[in-house]
Structures are given as C-alpha cells and as structure tokens.
Amino acid sequence: AGDRTANFYTWGSMGLASSIGLGLAMAQPETRVVVLDGDGSLLMNLGSLATNGWVQPKNLVVVVCDNGVYGTTGGQDTATVHGTNLAGAATAMGISNVTTAETIDGLARVLERVDAEHGPWVVIAKVTENSPAVKPPLDCVYIKQRFMAAIGSPEAATIGGSS
C-alpha cells in the first residue's frame, strides 16, 4: 500500500493495532479507519474483536492478512494453520460484517463492498505467499508526530521531541 503520513505503525506492539484503530475510530467518527493486521497479531489480542463488536464503530475496518505465521518473530505457525477460524471468532463476538477473501480478485470485490457499507468490518485476507516486505519508518517518535499532524491533532504542534 505504500508509506503515507496518515499511516500509524505499531512496531513492537503485537496485538494492539485493532485496539488503537478502535480508539481512533471513536475519536474521529467521521473518518474511515482501516487497520491492517496480521493473524498472529490479532490472535495476541483476540479480545479486541469483542470490544469492536460491543462498541460497533461504523467507521472501522479491520483487514487481517492471514498468512498462517508469526512473521515478526521467526515464522512460527499461528493457530489459523491448525483450524482456528478468525472470521468465526469475529462473528461470535458481535461483528456482523465479516468476510474472508481467498484471492486478490476476491479481496478487491470485498473492499468495494466495504467501501460502500458501514462497519464495523473484519475482512480476513488469506495470503498464500509471503514476499519480502519493505519496512516503513521505524522511528516511533517520528511516526507519532507525523501521524498526529496528518490527522489534524491540535497536540501535533506541541509534541516536540517527546514520545
């Protein structure tokens, strides 16, 4: 998707992307918030699905790239390889807009629907091959400052060098 100033990366906080996305969706209800998460990360904080199902943020979309491995910790299998159904979990936790895309074309069709309908959404995107990833900036303070400026946070001007 490429690096953008409005992307907020959660390096080293495995499991928190959907929770951070929920907070942003609640704080800015007129902004569509899209969270890109991994299956291993979501499994680390499965309770975030329960909170999303409870709060029902209509502007939140969680896209889970399910490649079946914990990619940042060495490629160990996740539970999805052994039968865990993240779409079923999301549905059981009160999220009514849940779907799985098995192909790129299927994902494109799903995302058209997601774009046209209110959420919350959980989209499980099955990833069949892992290509080398180009990592965006890793400097957490820089990421936070540019993100807050991109979303128009009044705090952005006063952040300075603090984290």
mmCIF file of C-alpha atoms in Angstrom:
data_model
loop_
_atom_site.group_PDB
_atom_site.id
_atom_site.type_symbol
_atom_site.label_atom_id
_atom_site.label_comp_id
_atom_site.label_asym_id
_atom_site.label_seq_id
_atom_site.Cartn_x
_atom_site.Cartn_y
_atom_site.Cartn_z
ATOM 1 C CA ALA A 1 0.000 0.000 0.000
ATOM 2 C CA GLY A 2 2.969 2.273 0.495
ATOM 3 C CA ASP A 3 4.040 4.561 3.280
ATOM 4 C CA ARG A 4 1.805 7.579 3.969
ATOM 5 C CA THR A 5 1.806 10.229 6.665
ATOM 6 C CA ALA A 6 -1.650 9.072 7.823
ATOM 7 C CA ASN A 7 -0.365 5.540 8.483
ATOM 8 C CA PHE A 8 0.343 4.745 12.123
ATOM 9 C CA TYR A 9 2.688 1.800 12.556
ATOM 10 C CA THR A 10 2.654 -0.270 15.712
ATOM 11 C CA TRP A 11 6.155 -1.711 15.726
ATOM 12 C CA GLY A 12 6.727 -3.926 18.724
ATOM 13 C CA SER A 13 3.154 -3.793 19.982
ATOM 14 C CA MET A 14 1.858 -7.045 18.583
ATOM 15 C CA GLY A 15 -1.851 -7.374 19.176
ATOM 16 C CA LEU A 16 -2.696 -3.695 19.611
ATOM 17 C CA ALA A 17 -3.382 -2.492 16.052
ATOM 18 C CA SER A 18 -7.144 -3.116 16.206
ATOM 19 C CA SER A 19 -7.396 -1.539 19.665
ATOM 20 C CA ILE A 20 -5.546 1.579 18.501
ATOM 21 C CA GLY A 21 -7.765 1.654 15.412
ATOM 22 C CA LEU A 22 -10.875 1.461 17.595
ATOM 23 C CA GLY A 23 -9.674 4.407 19.673
ATOM 24 C CA LEU A 24 -9.070 6.461 16.547
ATOM 25 C CA ALA A 25 -12.455 5.462 15.080
ATOM 26 C CA MET A 26 -14.184 6.561 18.282
ATOM 27 C CA ALA A 27 -12.235 9.836 18.446
ATOM 28 C CA GLN A 28 -12.892 10.684 14.795
ATOM 29 C CA PRO A 29 -16.270 9.125 13.911
ATOM 30 C CA GLU A 30 -16.438 10.853 10.512
ATOM 31 C CA THR A 31 -13.100 9.355 9.392
ATOM 32 C CA ARG A 32 -12.920 5.865 7.880
ATOM 33 C CA VAL A 33 -10.280 3.982 9.872
ATOM 34 C CA VAL A 34 -8.666 0.965 8.233
ATOM 35 C CA VAL A 35 -6.474 -1.321 10.320
ATOM 36 C CA LEU A 36 -4.110 -3.722 8.567
ATOM 37 C CA ASP A 37 -3.286 -6.501 10.976
ATOM 38 C CA GLY A 38 -1.751 -9.943 10.855
ATOM 39 C CA ASP A 39 -3.334 -13.164 12.006
ATOM 40 C CA GLY A 40 -0.670 -13.661 14.668
ATOM 41 C CA SER A 41 -1.097 -10.123 15.934
ATOM 42 C CA LEU A 42 -4.867 -10.399 16.147
ATOM 43 C CA LEU A 43 -4.559 -13.727 17.956
ATOM 44 C CA MET A 44 -2.397 -11.962 20.564
ATOM 45 C CA ASN A 45 -5.349 -9.691 21.437
ATOM 46 C CA LEU A 46 -8.479 -11.542 20.354
ATOM 47 C CA GLY A 47 -10.423 -9.564 22.942
ATOM 48 C CA SER A 48 -10.213 -6.544 20.644
ATOM 49 C CA LEU A 49 -12.832 -8.217 18.455
ATOM 50 C CA ALA A 50 -15.186 -8.420 21.435
ATOM 51 C CA THR A 51 -14.734 -4.711 22.129
ATOM 52 C CA ASN A 52 -15.289 -3.832 18.456
ATOM 53 C CA GLY A 53 -18.452 -5.960 18.487
ATOM 54 C CA TRP A 54 -19.667 -4.209 21.622
ATOM 55 C CA VAL A 55 -18.882 -0.638 20.528
ATOM 56 C CA GLN A 56 -19.934 -1.159 16.855
ATOM 57 C CA PRO A 57 -17.867 1.661 15.288
ATOM 58 C CA LYS A 58 -19.439 2.162 11.871
ATOM 59 C CA ASN A 59 -16.233 3.717 10.510
ATOM 60 C CA LEU A 60 -13.849 0.864 11.432
ATOM 61 C CA VAL A 61 -12.480 -1.747 9.032
ATOM 62 C CA VAL A 62 -10.029 -4.403 10.227
ATOM 63 C CA VAL A 63 -8.265 -6.257 7.413
ATOM 64 C CA VAL A 64 -6.382 -9.293 8.703
ATOM 65 C CA CYS A 65 -3.615 -10.653 6.483
ATOM 66 C CA ASP A 66 -3.770 -14.342 7.385
ATOM 67 C CA ASN A 67 -0.542 -15.939 6.235
ATOM 68 C CA GLY A 68 -0.516 -18.561 8.987
ATOM 69 C CA VAL A 69 2.736 -17.440 10.581
ATOM 70 C CA TYR A 70 4.075 -15.101 13.229
ATOM 71 C CA GLY A 71 6.135 -13.167 10.687
ATOM 72 C CA THR A 72 7.977 -10.821 13.033
ATOM 73 C CA THR A 73 9.114 -13.494 15.471
ATOM 74 C CA GLY A 74 10.558 -16.110 13.158
ATOM 75 C CA GLY A 75 7.774 -17.629 11.068
ATOM 76 C CA GLN A 76 6.244 -19.993 13.621
ATOM 77 C CA ASP A 77 2.772 -21.345 12.743
ATOM 78 C CA THR A 78 -0.224 -19.430 14.038
ATOM 79 C CA ALA A 79 -3.345 -21.235 15.185
ATOM 80 C CA THR A 80 -5.073 -20.410 11.880
ATOM 81 C CA VAL A 81 -2.905 -23.035 10.176
ATOM 82 C CA HIS A 82 -4.366 -25.589 12.567
ATOM 83 C CA GLY A 83 -8.036 -24.707 12.214
ATOM 84 C CA THR A 84 -8.652 -21.517 14.192
ATOM 85 C CA ASN A 85 -11.318 -19.518 12.367
ATOM 86 C CA LEU A 86 -10.832 -15.772 12.829
ATOM 87 C CA ALA A 87 -13.965 -14.949 10.810
ATOM 88 C CA GLY A 88 -15.992 -17.226 13.079
ATOM 89 C CA ALA A 89 -14.465 -15.579 16.145
ATOM 90 C CA ALA A 90 -15.339 -12.099 14.864
ATOM 91 C CA THR A 91 -18.919 -13.163 14.166
ATOM 92 C CA ALA A 92 -19.235 -14.792 17.584
ATOM 93 C CA MET A 93 -18.066 -11.529 19.167
ATOM 94 C CA GLY A 94 -20.849 -9.463 17.630
ATOM 95 C CA ILE A 95 -19.346 -8.159 14.413
ATOM 96 C CA SER A 96 -21.956 -8.703 11.701
ATOM 97 C CA ASN A 97 -19.878 -7.606 8.701
ATOM 98 C CA VAL A 98 -17.302 -10.371 8.463
ATOM 99 C CA THR A 99 -15.945 -11.980 5.340
ATOM 100 C CA THR A 100 -12.982 -13.928 4.059
ATOM 101 C CA ALA A 101 -11.180 -13.309 0.776
ATOM 102 C CA GLU A 102 -9.194 -16.195 -0.675
ATOM 103 C CA THR A 103 -7.828 -14.421 -3.789
ATOM 104 C CA ILE A 104 -6.694 -10.964 -4.876
ATOM 105 C CA ASP A 105 -9.803 -10.609 -7.060
ATOM 106 C CA GLY A 106 -11.975 -11.713 -4.147
ATOM 107 C CA LEU A 107 -10.310 -9.155 -1.898
ATOM 108 C CA ALA A 108 -10.911 -6.403 -4.471
ATOM 109 C CA ARG A 109 -14.642 -7.299 -4.564
ATOM 110 C CA VAL A 110 -14.837 -7.368 -0.774
ATOM 111 C CA LEU A 111 -13.116 -3.997 -0.453
ATOM 112 C CA GLU A 112 -15.595 -2.435 -2.913
ATOM 113 C CA ARG A 113 -18.408 -3.639 -0.646
ATOM 114 C CA VAL A 114 -16.587 -2.453 2.478
ATOM 115 C CA ASP A 115 -16.145 0.976 0.893
ATOM 116 C CA ALA A 116 -19.895 1.238 0.256
ATOM 117 C CA GLU A 117 -21.219 -0.026 3.602
ATOM 118 C CA HIS A 118 -20.908 0.931 7.247
ATOM 119 C CA GLY A 119 -18.908 -1.241 9.633
ATOM 120 C CA PRO A 120 -17.526 -2.423 11.770
ATOM 121 C CA TRP A 121 -15.926 -4.795 9.308
ATOM 122 C CA VAL A 122 -13.495 -7.659 9.724
ATOM 123 C CA VAL A 123 -12.007 -8.908 6.485
ATOM 124 C CA ILE A 124 -9.813 -11.986 6.620
ATOM 125 C CA ALA A 125 -7.465 -11.901 3.620
ATOM 126 C CA LYS A 126 -5.848 -15.289 3.079
ATOM 127 C CA VAL A 127 -2.268 -14.713 1.975
ATOM 128 C CA THR A 128 -0.715 -17.606 0.099
ATOM 129 C CA GLU A 129 2.764 -16.261 -0.497
ATOM 130 C CA ASN A 130 4.998 -14.056 1.526
ATOM 131 C CA SER A 131 7.153 -11.648 -0.392
ATOM 132 C CA PRO A 132 9.936 -9.592 1.141
ATOM 133 C CA ALA A 133 8.441 -6.567 2.834
ATOM 134 C CA VAL A 134 9.873 -3.103 2.603
ATOM 135 C CA LYS A 135 9.563 -1.667 6.067
ATOM 136 C CA PRO A 136 8.371 1.893 6.533
ATOM 137 C CA PRO A 137 9.996 4.211 9.114
ATOM 138 C CA LEU A 138 10.852 2.578 12.429
ATOM 139 C CA ASP A 139 11.362 5.755 14.494
ATOM 140 C CA CYS A 140 8.364 5.696 16.859
ATOM 141 C CA VAL A 141 8.505 9.394 17.800
ATOM 142 C CA TYR A 142 8.693 10.420 14.138
ATOM 143 C CA ILE A 143 5.780 8.111 13.245
ATOM 144 C CA LYS A 144 3.636 9.527 16.045
ATOM 145 C CA GLN A 145 4.412 13.155 15.212
ATOM 146 C CA ARG A 146 3.706 12.873 11.505
ATOM 147 C CA PHE A 147 0.560 10.815 12.120
ATOM 148 C CA MET A 148 -0.858 13.323 14.589
ATOM 149 C CA ALA A 149 -0.116 16.145 12.146
ATOM 150 C CA ALA A 150 -1.760 14.182 9.309
ATOM 151 C CA ILE A 151 -4.995 13.666 11.267
ATOM 152 C CA GLY A 152 -5.072 17.306 12.337
ATOM 153 C CA SER A 153 -4.459 16.759 16.021
ATOM 154 C CA PRO A 154 -4.006 20.021 17.916
ATOM 155 C CA GLU A 155 -1.457 18.151 20.032
ATOM 156 C CA ALA A 156 0.797 17.716 16.987
ATOM 157 C CA ALA A 157 2.197 21.225 17.275
ATOM 158 C CA THR A 158 3.205 20.736 20.914
ATOM 159 C CA ILE A 159 4.752 17.292 20.737
ATOM 160 C CA GLY A 160 8.321 18.410 20.111
ATOM 161 C CA GLY A 161 10.730 15.602 20.866
ATOM 162 C CA SER A 162 8.613 13.808 23.454
ATOM 163 C CA SER A 163 7.184 10.363 22.906
#
